Coordinates of C-alpha atoms in Angstrom, one line a residue:
M1 CA -27.8 32.3 -14.9
C2 CA -29.7 35.5 -14.4
G3 CA -31.8 37.1 -11.6
I4 CA -35.4 38.3 -12.2
V5 CA -37.7 40.2 -9.9
G6 CA -41.2 41.7 -10.5
A7 CA -43.8 43.5 -8.4
I8 CA -47.4 44.7 -8.6
A9 CA -48.7 46.7 -5.7
E10 CA -50.9 49.7 -4.7
H11 CA -47.7 51.6 -4.1
D12 CA -44.5 52.5 -6.0
V13 CA -42.4 49.4 -6.6
V14 CA -39.2 50.9 -8.1
A15 CA -37.3 50.8 -4.8
T16 CA -38.4 47.2 -4.2
L17 CA -37.2 46.1 -7.6
V18 CA -33.8 47.8 -7.3
D19 CA -33.3 46.4 -3.8
G20 CA -34.2 42.9 -5.2
L21 CA -31.8 43.2 -8.0
K22 CA -29.0 44.2 -5.7
R23 CA -29.6 41.0 -3.7
L24 CA -29.8 39.0 -6.9
E25 CA -26.6 40.3 -8.3
Y26 CA -24.7 37.2 -7.3
R27 CA -26.7 35.5 -10.1
G28 CA -25.4 37.8 -12.8
Y29 CA -23.7 41.1 -13.1
D30 CA -23.0 41.8 -16.8
S31 CA -25.9 44.2 -17.1
A32 CA -29.1 45.2 -15.3
G33 CA -32.4 46.7 -16.2
V34 CA -36.0 47.5 -15.2
A35 CA -39.2 48.1 -17.0
I36 CA -41.9 50.2 -15.2
L37 CA -45.4 50.7 -16.4
T38 CA -46.4 54.4 -15.9
N39 CA -49.5 56.0 -17.5
G40 CA -50.0 53.2 -20.0
K41 CA -46.4 53.3 -21.2
I42 CA -43.4 51.0 -20.6
H43 CA -40.4 53.0 -19.3
R44 CA -37.3 50.9 -19.6
V45 CA -33.8 51.6 -18.1
R46 CA -30.9 49.3 -18.9
R47 CA -27.2 49.6 -18.3
V48 CA -24.1 47.4 -18.9
G49 CA -22.3 46.6 -15.6
R50 CA -23.5 46.4 -12.1
V51 CA -27.0 47.2 -10.7
V52 CA -25.7 50.4 -9.2
E53 CA -25.2 51.8 -12.7
M54 CA -28.8 51.1 -13.6
E55 CA -30.0 52.4 -10.3
R56 CA -28.3 55.8 -11.0
A57 CA -29.9 56.0 -14.4
A58 CA -33.4 55.1 -13.0
A59 CA -33.1 57.8 -10.4
E60 CA -32.1 60.4 -13.0
E61 CA -35.2 59.5 -15.0
H62 CA -37.4 59.6 -11.9
L63 CA -39.0 56.2 -12.6
A64 CA -42.1 55.5 -10.6
G65 CA -45.0 53.0 -11.0
N66 CA -46.9 50.3 -9.2
L67 CA -46.1 47.5 -11.8
G68 CA -42.6 46.6 -12.9
I69 CA -40.0 43.9 -13.7
G70 CA -36.3 43.9 -13.3
H71 CA -33.3 41.7 -14.3
T72 CA -29.6 41.2 -13.7
R73 CA -27.9 39.3 -16.5
W74 CA -25.1 36.8 -16.9
A75 CA -24.6 36.7 -20.7
T76 CA -25.4 33.5 -22.6
H77 CA -26.8 34.5 -26.0
G78 CA -25.2 37.7 -27.2
G79 CA -22.4 39.8 -25.8
V80 CA -22.5 42.2 -22.9
T81 CA -24.2 45.2 -24.5
E82 CA -27.1 47.4 -23.7
P83 CA -29.3 46.1 -26.5
N84 CA -28.8 42.5 -25.1
A85 CA -29.7 43.6 -21.6
H86 CA -33.2 42.8 -20.2
P87 CA -36.0 43.6 -20.1
H88 CA -36.8 43.0 -23.7
V89 CA -39.8 44.7 -25.3
S90 CA -42.0 44.0 -28.3
G91 CA -44.0 46.8 -30.0
D92 CA -43.7 49.0 -26.9
L93 CA -46.5 46.8 -25.7
I94 CA -45.0 43.7 -24.1
A95 CA -42.0 43.6 -21.7
V96 CA -40.2 40.4 -20.6
V97 CA -37.5 39.3 -18.3
H98 CA -36.1 35.8 -18.5
N99 CA -33.7 33.4 -16.8
G100 CA -32.8 30.2 -18.7
I101 CA -32.1 29.2 -22.3
I102 CA -34.6 28.8 -25.1
E103 CA -33.2 26.0 -27.3
N104 CA -35.5 26.6 -30.3
H105 CA -34.9 30.3 -30.4
D106 CA -33.3 30.2 -33.9
E107 CA -36.4 28.4 -35.4
E108 CA -38.8 30.8 -33.7
R109 CA -36.7 33.9 -34.6
S110 CA -36.9 32.9 -38.3
R111 CA -40.7 32.4 -38.1
L112 CA -41.2 35.7 -36.3
Q113 CA -39.0 37.6 -38.8
A114 CA -41.1 36.2 -41.6
L115 CA -44.2 37.7 -39.8
G116 CA -42.5 41.1 -39.8
Y117 CA -40.9 41.2 -36.3
V118 CA -37.6 43.1 -36.1
F119 CA -35.0 41.9 -33.6
E120 CA -32.8 44.4 -31.8
S121 CA -30.7 42.0 -29.8
Q122 CA -28.8 38.7 -30.1
T123 CA -30.6 37.1 -27.2
D124 CA -33.0 34.1 -27.1
T125 CA -35.2 36.1 -24.7
E126 CA -36.4 38.6 -27.4
V127 CA -38.1 35.6 -29.1
I128 CA -40.3 35.3 -26.0
A129 CA -41.3 39.0 -26.1
H130 CA -42.3 38.8 -29.7
L131 CA -44.1 35.5 -29.3
V132 CA -46.2 36.9 -26.5
H133 CA -46.8 40.1 -28.5
Y134 CA -48.0 38.0 -31.5
H135 CA -50.5 36.0 -29.4
Y136 CA -51.6 39.2 -27.6
Q137 CA -52.6 40.7 -30.9
Q138 CA -55.0 37.8 -31.3
T139 CA -56.3 37.5 -27.7
H140 CA -55.7 40.8 -25.9
D141 CA -55.4 38.6 -22.9
L142 CA -51.9 38.6 -21.3
F143 CA -52.3 35.4 -19.4
K144 CA -53.6 33.5 -22.4
S145 CA -50.8 35.0 -24.6
V146 CA -48.1 33.8 -22.2
Q147 CA -49.8 30.3 -22.1
A148 CA -49.8 30.1 -25.9
A149 CA -46.2 31.4 -26.1
A150 CA -45.0 28.9 -23.5
K151 CA -46.3 26.0 -25.6
Q152 CA -44.0 27.0 -28.4
L153 CA -40.8 27.3 -26.2
T154 CA -38.3 24.4 -25.9
G155 CA -35.7 24.7 -23.1
A156 CA -35.6 26.2 -19.7
Y157 CA -37.1 29.4 -18.5
A158 CA -38.5 31.5 -15.7
I159 CA -40.2 34.6 -17.0
A160 CA -42.1 37.7 -15.9
V161 CA -44.2 39.6 -18.4
L162 CA -46.3 42.8 -18.4
A163 CA -48.4 44.5 -21.0
A164 CA -48.6 48.3 -21.4
D165 CA -52.4 48.3 -21.7
Q166 CA -53.1 45.9 -18.8
P167 CA -51.7 47.8 -15.8
E168 CA -53.5 45.6 -13.4
I169 CA -51.8 42.3 -14.3
L170 CA -48.3 40.7 -13.9
V171 CA -47.9 37.2 -15.4
C172 CA -45.1 34.8 -14.7
A173 CA -44.2 31.3 -15.7
R174 CA -41.5 28.6 -15.1
M175 CA -40.1 25.6 -16.8
G176 CA -36.8 24.2 -15.6
C177 CA -35.7 27.3 -13.8
P178 CA -36.8 28.3 -10.3
L179 CA -39.4 31.0 -9.7
L180 CA -41.4 32.0 -6.6
I181 CA -44.2 34.4 -5.8
G182 CA -44.0 36.6 -2.7
L183 CA -47.3 37.5 -0.9
G184 CA -47.5 41.1 0.5
D185 CA -50.4 43.4 1.6
S186 CA -52.3 44.2 -1.5
A187 CA -49.1 43.3 -3.3
Y188 CA -47.5 40.4 -5.1
Y189 CA -43.9 39.8 -6.0
V190 CA -42.1 37.4 -8.3
A191 CA -38.4 36.4 -8.1
S192 CA -35.8 33.9 -8.9
D193 CA -34.7 33.8 -5.3
V194 CA -36.3 34.5 -1.9
S195 CA -33.5 37.0 -1.2
A196 CA -35.0 39.4 -3.7
V197 CA -38.3 39.8 -1.9
I198 CA -37.3 39.2 1.8
S199 CA -37.3 42.9 2.5
A200 CA -41.0 43.0 1.5
T201 CA -42.3 39.7 2.6
R202 CA -41.4 36.3 4.1
K203 CA -44.5 34.6 2.7
V204 CA -43.6 32.8 -0.5
I205 CA -45.1 30.2 -3.0
F206 CA -42.7 28.1 -5.0
L207 CA -44.1 27.5 -8.5
D208 CA -44.0 24.0 -9.9
E209 CA -42.6 22.9 -13.2
G210 CA -44.9 24.3 -16.0
D211 CA -46.9 26.6 -13.7
I212 CA -48.2 30.0 -15.0
A213 CA -49.5 32.6 -12.6
E214 CA -51.5 35.8 -13.0
L215 CA -50.9 38.3 -10.2
R216 CA -53.2 41.2 -9.4
C217 CA -53.2 43.5 -6.3
S218 CA -56.6 41.9 -5.4
G219 CA -55.4 38.3 -5.8
M220 CA -53.8 35.7 -8.0
K221 CA -54.4 32.5 -9.9
I222 CA -52.0 29.7 -10.9
V223 CA -52.5 27.0 -13.5
N224 CA -50.3 24.0 -14.1
R225 CA -48.8 22.8 -17.4
D226 CA -52.2 21.2 -18.4
G227 CA -54.0 24.5 -17.8
A228 CA -55.8 23.3 -14.7
K229 CA -56.2 25.8 -11.8
V230 CA -54.1 24.7 -8.8
E231 CA -53.2 25.9 -5.3
R232 CA -49.6 25.9 -4.2
P233 CA -48.6 25.9 -0.5
V234 CA -47.5 29.1 1.2
H235 CA -44.1 28.9 3.0
L236 CA -42.7 31.2 5.6
S237 CA -39.1 31.8 4.6
D238 CA -36.4 31.4 7.3
V239 CA -33.9 33.6 5.4
S240 CA -33.1 36.7 7.4
L241 CA -32.0 40.1 6.1
T242 CA -29.0 39.9 8.4
S243 CA -27.7 36.9 6.5
L244 CA -27.8 38.8 3.3
E245 CA -25.8 41.8 4.5
L246 CA -22.0 42.1 5.0
G247 CA -22.0 43.4 8.5
Q248 CA -18.4 43.8 9.7
Y249 CA -16.8 42.1 6.7
S250 CA -15.4 43.5 3.5
H251 CA -16.7 40.8 1.2
F252 CA -19.3 38.0 1.3
M253 CA -16.6 35.4 0.7
Q254 CA -14.7 36.6 3.8
K255 CA -17.9 36.6 5.8
E256 CA -18.9 33.1 4.6
I257 CA -15.4 31.7 5.3
H258 CA -15.6 33.0 8.9
E259 CA -19.2 31.7 9.3
Q260 CA -18.1 28.1 8.9
P261 CA -17.8 27.2 12.5
K262 CA -21.4 28.2 13.0
A263 CA -22.6 26.7 9.8
L264 CA -21.0 23.4 10.7
S265 CA -22.3 23.6 14.2
D266 CA -25.9 24.2 13.0
T267 CA -25.6 21.3 10.5
I268 CA -24.1 19.0 13.0
D269 CA -26.7 19.9 15.7
Q270 CA -29.4 18.0 13.9
V271 CA -27.1 14.9 13.9
I272 CA -26.2 15.3 17.6
E273 CA -29.9 15.8 18.5
D274 CA -31.3 12.8 16.6
G275 CA -28.2 10.5 16.6
I276 CA -27.1 8.5 13.6
S277 CA -30.4 7.6 12.2
P278 CA -32.0 7.2 8.7
L279 CA -34.7 9.6 9.9
L280 CA -32.2 12.4 9.2
F281 CA -32.8 11.7 5.5
G282 CA -36.6 11.2 5.6
D283 CA -39.3 8.9 6.9
D284 CA -38.8 6.3 4.2
A285 CA -35.0 6.4 4.3
E286 CA -34.5 3.2 6.4
A287 CA -36.5 1.0 4.0
I288 CA -34.7 2.5 1.0
F289 CA -31.2 2.3 2.5
N290 CA -31.7 -1.3 3.5
Q291 CA -32.2 -2.3 -0.2
L292 CA -29.2 -0.5 -1.6
E293 CA -26.5 -2.2 -3.6
G294 CA -24.4 0.9 -4.4
I295 CA -24.4 4.7 -4.7
Q296 CA -24.2 7.0 -7.7
I297 CA -23.4 10.7 -6.8
L298 CA -24.0 13.4 -9.3
A299 CA -22.8 17.0 -8.9
C300 CA -20.9 19.9 -10.5
G301 CA -18.0 22.1 -9.5
T302 CA -17.3 22.4 -5.8
S303 CA -20.1 20.0 -5.0
Y304 CA -18.4 17.4 -7.2
Y305 CA -15.3 17.7 -5.1
A306 CA -17.4 17.2 -2.0
A307 CA -18.8 14.1 -3.6
M308 CA -15.3 12.8 -4.3
V309 CA -14.5 13.1 -0.6
G310 CA -17.8 11.4 0.2
R311 CA -16.8 8.4 -2.0
Y312 CA -13.8 7.7 0.3
W313 CA -16.0 7.8 3.4
L314 CA -18.9 5.8 1.9
E315 CA -16.5 3.0 0.8
S316 CA -14.2 3.0 3.8
I317 CA -16.7 3.5 6.6
A318 CA -20.0 2.1 5.1
G319 CA -18.4 -0.5 2.8
I320 CA -20.7 0.4 -0.1
Q321 CA -19.6 0.8 -3.7
T322 CA -19.8 4.4 -4.7
N323 CA -19.4 6.2 -8.1
V324 CA -19.1 9.9 -8.5
E325 CA -19.7 11.6 -11.8
I326 CA -20.0 15.2 -13.1
A327 CA -23.7 15.7 -13.7
S328 CA -23.3 17.4 -17.1
E329 CA -21.4 14.3 -18.4
Y330 CA -23.7 11.7 -16.8
R331 CA -26.8 13.1 -18.5
Y332 CA -25.4 12.8 -22.0
R333 CA -24.0 9.3 -22.0
K334 CA -25.6 5.9 -22.2
V335 CA -25.6 4.7 -18.6
V336 CA -25.8 1.2 -17.5
A337 CA -28.2 1.7 -14.6
N338 CA -28.8 -0.4 -11.5
P339 CA -32.1 0.6 -10.0
K340 CA -30.9 -0.7 -6.6
H341 CA -28.3 2.1 -6.5
L342 CA -29.0 5.3 -4.5
V343 CA -28.7 8.4 -6.7
V344 CA -27.4 11.3 -4.6
T345 CA -27.5 14.8 -6.1
I346 CA -25.6 17.6 -4.4
S347 CA -26.1 21.4 -5.0
Q348 CA -25.9 24.5 -2.8
S349 CA -28.8 26.2 -4.5
G350 CA -30.8 23.1 -5.4
E351 CA -31.4 24.6 -8.8
T352 CA -28.2 23.7 -10.7
L353 CA -29.6 22.8 -14.1
D354 CA -27.1 20.2 -15.1
T355 CA -27.6 18.3 -11.8
M356 CA -31.4 18.7 -12.0
E357 CA -31.4 17.2 -15.6
A358 CA -29.0 14.4 -14.5
L359 CA -31.5 13.5 -11.8
K360 CA -34.3 13.4 -14.3
Y361 CA -32.3 11.2 -16.5
A362 CA -31.5 8.9 -13.6
I363 CA -35.1 8.6 -12.8
S364 CA -36.0 7.9 -16.4
L365 CA -33.5 4.9 -16.2
G366 CA -35.5 3.4 -13.3
H367 CA -33.7 4.9 -10.3
Q368 CA -36.4 5.5 -7.6
A369 CA -34.0 5.8 -4.6
T370 CA -33.0 9.4 -4.8
L371 CA -31.5 11.7 -2.2
S372 CA -30.7 15.4 -2.5
I373 CA -28.1 17.2 -0.3
C374 CA -29.0 20.9 -0.5
N375 CA -28.7 24.2 1.3
V376 CA -32.0 25.7 0.1
R377 CA -35.3 24.4 1.3
E378 CA -38.1 23.8 -1.2
S379 CA -35.7 24.2 -4.1
A380 CA -36.0 22.1 -7.2
L381 CA -33.7 19.2 -6.4
P382 CA -35.1 18.2 -3.0
R383 CA -38.6 18.4 -4.3
A384 CA -37.7 16.1 -7.2
S385 CA -36.0 13.6 -4.8
K386 CA -37.5 10.9 -2.5
M387 CA -35.2 12.0 0.3
A388 CA -33.4 15.2 1.3
F389 CA -30.7 16.3 3.8
Y390 CA -30.6 20.1 4.2
T391 CA -27.3 21.6 5.2
R392 CA -27.7 24.6 7.5
A393 CA -25.1 26.9 6.0
G394 CA -27.4 29.9 5.7
A395 CA -27.4 32.2 2.7
E396 CA -24.2 31.9 0.6
I397 CA -23.8 35.0 -1.7
G398 CA -20.2 34.8 -2.8
V399 CA -19.8 33.0 -6.1
A400 CA -16.9 30.9 -4.8
S401 CA -18.5 28.4 -2.5
T402 CA -17.0 28.0 1.0
K403 CA -19.4 27.1 3.8
A404 CA -21.7 25.2 1.5
F405 CA -18.8 23.0 0.6
T406 CA -17.8 22.1 4.2
T407 CA -21.4 21.5 5.3
Q408 CA -21.9 19.2 2.3
L409 CA -19.0 17.3 3.6
V410 CA -20.7 16.9 7.0
A411 CA -23.8 15.7 5.2
L412 CA -21.9 13.1 3.3
F413 CA -20.1 12.0 6.4
T414 CA -23.4 11.6 8.1
L415 CA -24.7 9.5 5.2
A416 CA -21.7 7.2 5.5
L417 CA -22.2 6.7 9.2
T418 CA -25.9 6.0 8.8
L419 CA -25.3 3.4 6.1
A420 CA -22.5 1.9 8.1
K421 CA -24.7 1.5 11.1
L422 CA -27.5 -0.1 9.1
R423 CA -25.0 -2.5 7.5
G424 CA -23.6 -3.6 10.9
R425 CA -20.2 -1.9 10.3
L426 CA -20.5 0.7 13.1
D427 CA -20.4 -0.5 16.7
K428 CA -21.4 1.7 19.6
K429 CA -17.8 2.6 20.5
Q430 CA -17.0 3.7 17.0
E431 CA -20.3 5.7 16.8
A432 CA -19.5 7.5 20.0
Q433 CA -16.1 8.4 18.7
Y434 CA -17.4 9.7 15.4
M435 CA -20.0 11.8 17.3
D436 CA -17.3 13.2 19.5
D437 CA -15.3 14.1 16.4
L438 CA -18.3 15.9 15.0
R439 CA -18.7 17.9 18.2
H440 CA -15.1 19.0 18.0
L441 CA -15.1 19.9 14.3
P442 CA -16.4 23.5 14.6
G443 CA -13.6 24.2 17.1
S444 CA -10.9 22.7 14.9
V445 CA -12.2 24.8 12.0
Q446 CA -12.0 27.9 14.1
H447 CA -8.4 27.0 14.9
A448 CA -7.7 26.8 11.2
L449 CA -9.3 30.2 10.7
N450 CA -6.9 31.6 13.3
L451 CA -4.1 30.8 10.8
E452 CA -5.2 33.7 8.6
P453 CA -2.3 36.0 9.4
Q454 CA 0.2 33.4 8.3
I455 CA -1.7 32.6 5.2
K456 CA -1.9 36.3 4.2
L457 CA 1.9 36.2 4.2
W458 CA 1.9 33.3 1.8
A459 CA -0.7 35.1 -0.4
E460 CA 1.8 37.9 -0.9
R461 CA 4.1 35.4 -2.6
F462 CA 1.3 33.9 -4.7
A463 CA -0.1 37.2 -5.9
G464 CA 2.7 37.8 -8.4
K465 CA 2.5 34.2 -9.9
S466 CA 0.8 33.1 -13.0
H467 CA 0.5 29.4 -12.2
A468 CA 0.2 27.1 -9.1
L469 CA 0.1 23.4 -8.4
F470 CA -1.8 21.7 -5.6
L471 CA -1.1 18.2 -4.4
G472 CA -2.9 15.8 -2.1
R473 CA -3.3 12.1 -1.5
G474 CA -6.2 9.8 -0.7
V475 CA -9.2 11.6 0.8
H476 CA -7.3 14.9 0.7
Y477 CA -6.8 14.8 -3.1
P478 CA -10.2 16.4 -3.6
I479 CA -9.2 19.2 -1.2
A480 CA -6.3 19.9 -3.5
L481 CA -8.7 20.1 -6.4
E482 CA -10.9 22.4 -4.4
G483 CA -8.0 24.6 -3.5
A484 CA -6.9 24.9 -7.1
L485 CA -10.5 25.7 -8.2
K486 CA -10.8 28.5 -5.6
L487 CA -7.5 30.1 -6.7
K488 CA -8.6 30.0 -10.3
E489 CA -12.1 31.3 -9.6
I490 CA -11.3 34.5 -7.8
S491 CA -7.6 35.3 -8.4
Y492 CA -7.5 34.2 -12.1
I493 CA -4.2 32.4 -11.4
H494 CA -4.0 29.2 -13.5
A495 CA -3.9 26.4 -11.0
E496 CA -4.0 22.6 -11.3
A497 CA -4.3 19.8 -8.7
Y498 CA -3.1 16.3 -8.8
A499 CA -3.0 13.2 -6.7
A500 CA 0.7 13.5 -5.5
G501 CA 1.5 10.0 -6.7
E502 CA 0.8 11.2 -10.3
L503 CA 3.6 13.8 -10.3
K504 CA 6.1 11.5 -11.9
H505 CA 3.6 10.5 -14.6
G506 CA 3.6 13.9 -16.3
P507 CA 2.9 17.0 -14.1
L508 CA 6.4 17.1 -12.7
A509 CA 7.4 18.6 -16.1
L510 CA 5.6 21.8 -15.0
V511 CA 7.7 22.3 -11.8
D512 CA 10.3 25.0 -11.7
S513 CA 11.2 27.9 -9.4
E514 CA 8.3 30.0 -10.6
M515 CA 5.6 27.3 -9.9
P516 CA 4.5 27.4 -6.2
V517 CA 3.4 23.9 -5.1
V518 CA 0.7 23.7 -2.3
V519 CA 0.7 20.4 -0.4
I520 CA -2.2 19.2 1.7
A521 CA -0.2 17.1 4.2
P522 CA -2.3 15.6 7.0
N523 CA -0.7 13.2 9.5
D524 CA -2.3 10.1 8.1
V525 CA -1.2 6.7 6.7
L526 CA 0.0 8.3 3.4
I527 CA 2.2 10.9 5.0
E528 CA 5.5 9.2 4.2
K529 CA 4.5 8.6 0.7
L530 CA 3.6 12.3 0.4
K531 CA 7.0 13.3 1.8
S532 CA 8.6 11.3 -1.1
N533 CA 6.5 13.2 -3.6
M534 CA 7.6 16.5 -2.1
Q535 CA 11.2 15.5 -2.5
E536 CA 10.5 15.0 -6.2
V537 CA 9.4 18.7 -6.3
R538 CA 12.4 20.0 -4.4
A539 CA 14.8 18.1 -6.6
R540 CA 13.4 20.1 -9.5
G541 CA 13.8 23.5 -7.9
G542 CA 10.1 23.7 -6.9
E543 CA 9.0 25.8 -3.9
L544 CA 6.7 24.0 -1.5
F545 CA 3.9 25.5 0.7
V546 CA 2.8 22.8 3.1
F547 CA -0.4 22.7 5.2
A548 CA 0.6 20.1 7.8
D549 CA -1.2 18.9 10.9
L550 CA 0.0 20.1 14.3
D551 CA 1.1 16.6 15.3
S552 CA 3.1 15.9 12.1
H553 CA 6.8 16.1 11.9
F554 CA 7.4 18.7 9.2
G555 CA 10.1 21.2 9.5
E556 CA 10.8 24.3 7.4
A557 CA 13.8 24.3 5.2
E558 CA 15.0 26.1 2.1
G559 CA 12.2 26.0 -0.4
I560 CA 9.8 24.4 2.1
H561 CA 7.3 26.6 4.0
V562 CA 5.0 25.1 6.6
I563 CA 1.8 26.2 8.2
R564 CA 0.5 23.9 11.0
T565 CA -3.2 23.2 11.0
P566 CA -5.0 21.7 14.0
R567 CA -4.1 18.2 15.2
H568 CA -5.2 15.5 12.8
M569 CA -9.0 15.1 12.9
G570 CA -9.1 11.6 11.6
E571 CA -11.8 10.9 9.0
L572 CA -13.0 14.6 9.2
S573 CA -9.6 16.0 8.4
P574 CA -10.6 17.1 4.9
V575 CA -13.1 19.6 6.4
V576 CA -10.4 21.3 8.4
H577 CA -7.9 21.3 5.5
A578 CA -10.5 23.0 3.2
I579 CA -10.2 26.2 5.3
P580 CA -6.6 27.2 4.6
V581 CA -7.0 26.8 0.9
Q582 CA -10.0 29.0 0.9
L583 CA -8.1 31.7 2.8
L584 CA -5.1 31.4 0.5
A585 CA -7.3 32.0 -2.5
Y586 CA -9.2 34.9 -0.9
H587 CA -6.1 36.8 0.2
T588 CA -4.3 36.2 -3.0
A589 CA -7.3 37.6 -4.9
L590 CA -7.4 40.6 -2.7
M591 CA -3.8 41.4 -3.4
R592 CA -4.3 41.0 -7.1
G593 CA -7.3 43.5 -6.9
T594 CA -9.9 41.2 -8.4
D595 CA -13.6 41.2 -7.5
V596 CA -13.7 38.5 -4.9
D597 CA -17.4 38.1 -4.6
K598 CA -18.2 38.4 -8.3
P599 CA -15.3 37.0 -10.4
R600 CA -15.4 37.5 -14.1
N601 CA -17.3 35.2 -16.3
L602 CA -19.0 33.4 -13.4
A603 CA -22.3 33.4 -11.6
K604 CA -23.5 31.8 -8.4
S605 CA -26.5 29.7 -9.5
V606 CA -25.8 27.8 -12.7
T607 CA -29.2 27.5 -14.2
V608 CA -28.1 27.1 -17.8
E609 CA -26.1 24.4 -19.5

């Protein structure tokens, strides 16, 4: 989970590299570094910590050059030290940056050591540098050397490589990890993410699995995994610089929480414009949907909790059997596959490695009906799927997902309605009501955002705690899980979530006066059951913090604090109730002084196992 950027141009590229690394820092922020080719020598600057530390050091050394590569790291192999920071070099001749994991690095390390190579780091990446160097000694051709080295690598990688004595060439390659090329005026760029190059160009090429590219100021060539020369389409990115900047906000997480009414509105607009139709998912969707016998959803983290909500909708509205599984578990067990099940993968970035590998596994088992729900166009998951539904959340930079989560919920709700309509379970009156609910959803979310001052007061109580418990029932149980995850991610408070009916089966033992208990309490059919579960907490001295709908009959009392969310939104209630738990986590983290956007040990795009 690292970010890479590279550039070759007829002008100095250092500022472009540093700007790109700042925009990629959400992908990793343990250390950062650049390698610039100047007068036939590789000048490397690396620093532990944030990109700004490396930027200062680069300025002090007056780095300049028209060819360079940069990297921001989230540690996998080896601790957070300067020797483990990228770029890695071999013989002062080859420099490499890498995102991914090389699975056979131990074997290759031993072989290279036997050949006389000395390793300075604990990383798997240094293996790549020495492998390229070894082949370069034979060929003196950087492109062929990267090709040869790539054939010896097992695992996932996106790499950019330069050679000290070939100042006119930058070579890049990908296998399992995303990589794109940016097209400028007599300049080419390479990056993990379009955000890294958007200040220089909006024209990008997404490399396919196994592609290797040679970039020169005068042009480029790309070959596929078989070595055949190929042309990849040029895309005009719709990512804007404004979406990558904080503006009036203090943190990206704060910005993204408050962008949810617009993100939801933009995602819903495509449904309102086209109506409930299989065409929302692709030209072949109707034929595929009409043959389904069930659904298997694969996802990780927050996307997994969105999938859990989606299961309730798909079974209750569409009447279709739905299973939800953590992608990293699915890919490593012996699955009894039914090729007539739709496999749905969910990922904000579209590059989550566990989810991508789970999809590959599902396809290998005979699943041909595949759908990706994703926020990033042309990313790996949608391109590997037969169908795609793109959420319109816009760029999400904060590590803790917010607007991606709520727009994923809208996508899953739309899927449930579409399948219900095809299966004769949605009449015109019901369809009109659901469409009306979707139209009103952004307004209800804005109402929930207006509760922020009250939630900040609760956060003051939470900031001094070490543990918290979240409870929900039915379709709101996953929202309790998501609330606990958010609190853990950014405030570092240990938090757990349970279906409220499970309290008496064990978790009730945790409850005491020091354990705040957050309750998601919508005014639905389970409300009376939930009230009984709350009494179990109060009887043990627990303090309750209840998010209750405006039209529910909850009153404050000793040990029971209530914040009233908008009136019950029916099936879409989970979307509204996601907002207050996001705000609670955000403000609790602020009061504890943690780094809200870049929590320790975590990165945004999980491109490693």
